[in-house]
Amino acid sequence: MAEDRPVKATRETLYTADRTELYDNRDRLVREKWVKIMKLRIVREKLEECYHSQSVNHMQNCRELVERYLKDLPGARISGRPPFLK
């Protein structure tokens, strides 16, 4: 996946930073967020399928999917402001 490069454009350097660098950073962050969200959506769809197919035993048979979904959920949310403006 994408490299863990630090965001170089900060709020202090917003007006003096190179615009292409700023847009590249923004696009990279948005792309990474959408990948996390789509991965979480796939896990949720598998969880729903497991729940419906296992019905009575879903608490035992779908436990790994639930734990994975709950572990990944906090990291896949969209925040209101981009990190380079905080």
Coordinates of N, CA and C in Angstrom, one line a residue:
M1 N 0.8 -1.2 0.0 CA 0.0 0.0 0.0 C 0.9 1.2 0.0
A2 N 0.3 2.3 0.4 CA 1.1 3.6 0.3 C 2.1 3.6 1.4
E3 N 3.1 4.4 1.2 CA 4.2 4.6 2.2 C 3.7 5.5 3.3
D4 N 4.3 5.4 4.5 CA 4.0 6.2 5.6 C 4.9 7.5 5.5
R5 N 4.6 8.3 4.6 CA 5.4 9.6 4.5 C 4.7 10.6 5.4
P6 N 5.5 11.4 6.0 CA 4.9 12.5 6.9 C 4.3 13.6 6.0
V7 N 3.3 14.2 6.5 CA 2.7 15.3 5.7 C 3.6 16.5 5.9
K8 N 4.1 17.1 4.8 CA 5.0 18.2 4.9 C 4.3 19.6 5.0
A9 N 3.2 19.7 4.4 CA 2.5 21.0 4.5 C 1.7 21.1 5.8
T10 N 2.0 22.0 6.6 CA 1.3 22.2 7.8 C 0.5 23.5 7.8
R11 N -0.3 23.8 8.8 CA -1.1 25.0 8.8 C -0.2 26.3 8.7
E12 N 1.0 26.2 9.4 CA 1.9 27.3 9.3 C 2.5 27.6 7.9
T13 N 2.7 26.5 7.2 CA 3.3 26.6 5.9 C 2.3 26.5 4.8
L14 N 1.0 26.6 5.1 CA 0.0 26.4 4.1 C 0.1 27.4 3.0
Y15 N 0.3 28.6 3.3 CA 0.3 29.6 2.2 C 1.7 29.7 1.5
T16 N 2.7 29.2 2.1 CA 4.0 29.3 1.4 C 4.4 27.9 0.8
A17 N 3.7 26.9 1.1 CA 4.1 25.5 0.6 C 3.8 25.4 -0.9
D18 N 4.5 24.5 -1.5 CA 4.3 24.3 -2.9 C 2.9 23.6 -3.0
R19 N 2.1 24.2 -3.9 CA 0.7 23.8 -4.1 C 0.6 22.3 -4.6
T20 N 1.5 21.9 -5.4 CA 1.4 20.5 -5.9 C 1.7 19.5 -4.8
E21 N 2.6 19.9 -3.9 CA 2.9 19.0 -2.7 C 1.7 19.0 -1.8
L22 N 1.0 20.1 -1.6 CA -0.2 20.1 -0.8 C -1.3 19.3 -1.4
Y23 N -1.5 19.4 -2.6 CA -2.6 18.6 -3.3 C -2.2 17.1 -3.3
D24 N -1.0 16.8 -3.5 CA -0.5 15.4 -3.5 C -0.7 14.8 -2.1
N25 N -0.4 15.5 -1.1 CA -0.6 15.0 0.3 C -2.1 14.8 0.6
R26 N -2.9 15.8 0.1 CA -4.3 15.7 0.4 C -4.9 14.5 -0.4
D27 N -4.5 14.3 -1.6 CA -5.0 13.2 -2.4 C -4.6 11.8 -1.8
R28 N -3.4 11.8 -1.3 CA -2.8 10.5 -0.7 C -3.6 10.2 0.6
L29 N -3.9 11.2 1.4 CA -4.6 11.0 2.6 C -6.1 10.5 2.3
V30 N -6.7 11.1 1.4 CA -8.1 10.8 1.0 C -8.1 9.3 0.5
R31 N -7.1 9.0 -0.4 CA -7.0 7.6 -0.9 C -6.8 6.6 0.2
E32 N -6.0 6.9 1.1 CA -5.7 5.9 2.2 C -7.0 5.8 3.1
K33 N -7.7 6.9 3.3 CA -8.9 6.8 4.1 C -10.0 5.9 3.4
W34 N -10.1 6.1 2.1 CA -11.1 5.4 1.3 C -10.8 3.9 1.3
V35 N -9.5 3.6 1.2 CA -9.1 2.1 1.2 C -9.5 1.5 2.6
K36 N -9.2 2.2 3.7 CA -9.6 1.7 5.0 C -11.1 1.5 5.1
I37 N -11.9 2.5 4.6 CA -13.3 2.4 4.6 C -13.8 1.2 3.8
M38 N -13.3 1.0 2.6 CA -13.7 0.0 1.7 C -13.4 -1.4 2.3
K39 N -12.2 -1.5 3.0 CA -11.9 -2.8 3.6 C -12.8 -3.1 4.7
L40 N -13.2 -2.1 5.5 CA -14.2 -2.3 6.6 C -15.5 -2.6 6.0
R41 N -15.9 -2.1 4.9 CA -17.2 -2.4 4.3 C -17.2 -3.9 3.8
I42 N -16.1 -4.4 3.3 CA -16.0 -5.8 2.9 C -16.1 -6.7 4.1
V43 N -15.5 -6.3 5.2 CA -15.6 -7.1 6.5 C -17.0 -7.1 7.0
R44 N -17.7 -6.0 6.9 CA -19.1 -5.9 7.4 C -20.0 -6.8 6.5
E45 N -19.8 -6.8 5.2 CA -20.6 -7.6 4.3 C -20.4 -9.1 4.6
K46 N -19.1 -9.5 4.9 CA -18.8 -10.9 5.2 C -19.5 -11.2 6.6
L47 N -19.5 -10.3 7.5 CA -20.1 -10.5 8.8 C -21.6 -10.6 8.6
E48 N -22.3 -9.8 7.8 CA -23.7 -10.0 7.6 C -24.0 -11.3 6.9
E49 N -23.2 -11.7 6.0 CA -23.4 -13.0 5.3 C -23.2 -14.2 6.3
C50 N -22.2 -14.1 7.2 CA -22.0 -15.1 8.2 C -23.2 -15.1 9.2
Y51 N -23.6 -14.0 9.6 CA -24.8 -13.9 10.5 C -26.0 -14.6 9.9
H52 N -26.3 -14.3 8.7 CA -27.5 -14.9 8.1 C -27.3 -16.4 7.8
S53 N -26.1 -16.8 7.4 CA -25.9 -18.3 7.1 C -25.8 -19.1 8.4
Q54 N -25.3 -18.6 9.5 CA -25.1 -19.3 10.7 C -26.3 -19.2 11.7
S55 N -27.1 -18.3 11.5 CA -28.3 -17.9 12.3 C -28.1 -18.3 13.8
V56 N -28.3 -19.5 14.2 CA -28.3 -19.8 15.6 C -26.9 -19.8 16.2
N57 N -26.0 -20.3 15.5 CA -24.6 -20.4 16.0 C -23.7 -19.2 15.6
H58 N -24.3 -18.1 15.3 CA -23.5 -16.9 14.8 C -22.6 -16.4 15.8
M59 N -22.9 -16.5 17.1 CA -22.1 -15.9 18.1 C -20.7 -16.7 18.2
Q60 N -20.8 -18.0 17.9 CA -19.5 -18.8 18.0 C -18.8 -18.7 16.6
N61 N -19.5 -18.8 15.5 CA -18.9 -19.0 14.2 C -18.5 -17.7 13.6
C62 N -19.0 -16.6 14.0 CA -18.7 -15.3 13.4 C -17.8 -14.4 14.3
R63 N -17.3 -15.0 15.4 CA -16.6 -14.2 16.4 C -15.4 -13.5 15.8
E64 N -14.6 -14.2 15.0 CA -13.4 -13.6 14.4 C -13.7 -12.3 13.6
L65 N -14.8 -12.4 12.8 CA -15.2 -11.3 12.0 C -15.6 -10.1 12.8
V66 N -16.3 -10.4 13.9 CA -16.8 -9.3 14.8 C -15.6 -8.6 15.4
E67 N -14.6 -9.4 15.9 CA -13.5 -8.8 16.5 C -12.7 -8.0 15.6
R68 N -12.5 -8.5 14.3 CA -11.8 -7.7 13.3 C -12.5 -6.4 13.0
Y69 N -13.9 -6.5 12.8 CA -14.6 -5.3 12.5 C -14.5 -4.3 13.6
L70 N -14.6 -4.7 14.9 CA -14.5 -3.8 16.0 C -13.1 -3.2 16.1
K71 N -12.1 -4.0 15.8 CA -10.7 -3.5 15.8 C -10.5 -2.4 14.8
D72 N -11.0 -2.6 13.6 CA -10.8 -1.7 12.5 C -11.7 -0.5 12.4
L73 N -12.8 -0.6 13.1 CA -13.8 0.5 13.0 C -13.3 1.9 13.4
P74 N -12.6 2.1 14.6 CA -12.2 3.4 14.9 C -11.2 4.1 13.9
G75 N -10.4 3.3 13.2 CA -9.5 3.8 12.2 C -10.0 4.1 10.9
A76 N -11.3 3.8 10.6 CA -11.9 3.9 9.3 C -13.0 5.0 9.3
R77 N -12.8 6.0 10.1 CA -13.8 7.0 10.2 C -13.3 8.3 9.4
I78 N -14.2 9.0 8.9 CA -13.8 10.2 8.2 C -13.9 11.4 9.2
S79 N -12.8 12.1 9.3 CA -12.8 13.3 10.2 C -13.2 14.5 9.4
G80 N -13.6 15.6 10.1 CA -14.1 16.8 9.5 C -13.0 17.6 8.8
R81 N -11.8 17.6 9.4 CA -10.7 18.5 8.9 C -9.6 17.6 8.5
P82 N -8.9 17.9 7.4 CA -7.7 17.1 7.0 C -6.6 17.3 8.1
P83 N -5.8 16.3 8.2 CA -4.7 16.4 9.3 C -3.7 17.5 9.0
F84 N -3.5 18.0 7.8 CA -2.5 19.0 7.6 C -3.1 20.4 8.0
L85 N -4.3 20.5 8.4 CA -4.9 21.8 8.8 C -5.1 21.8 10.3
K86 N -4.8 20.8 11.0 CA -5.0 20.7 12.5 C -3.9 21.5 13.2

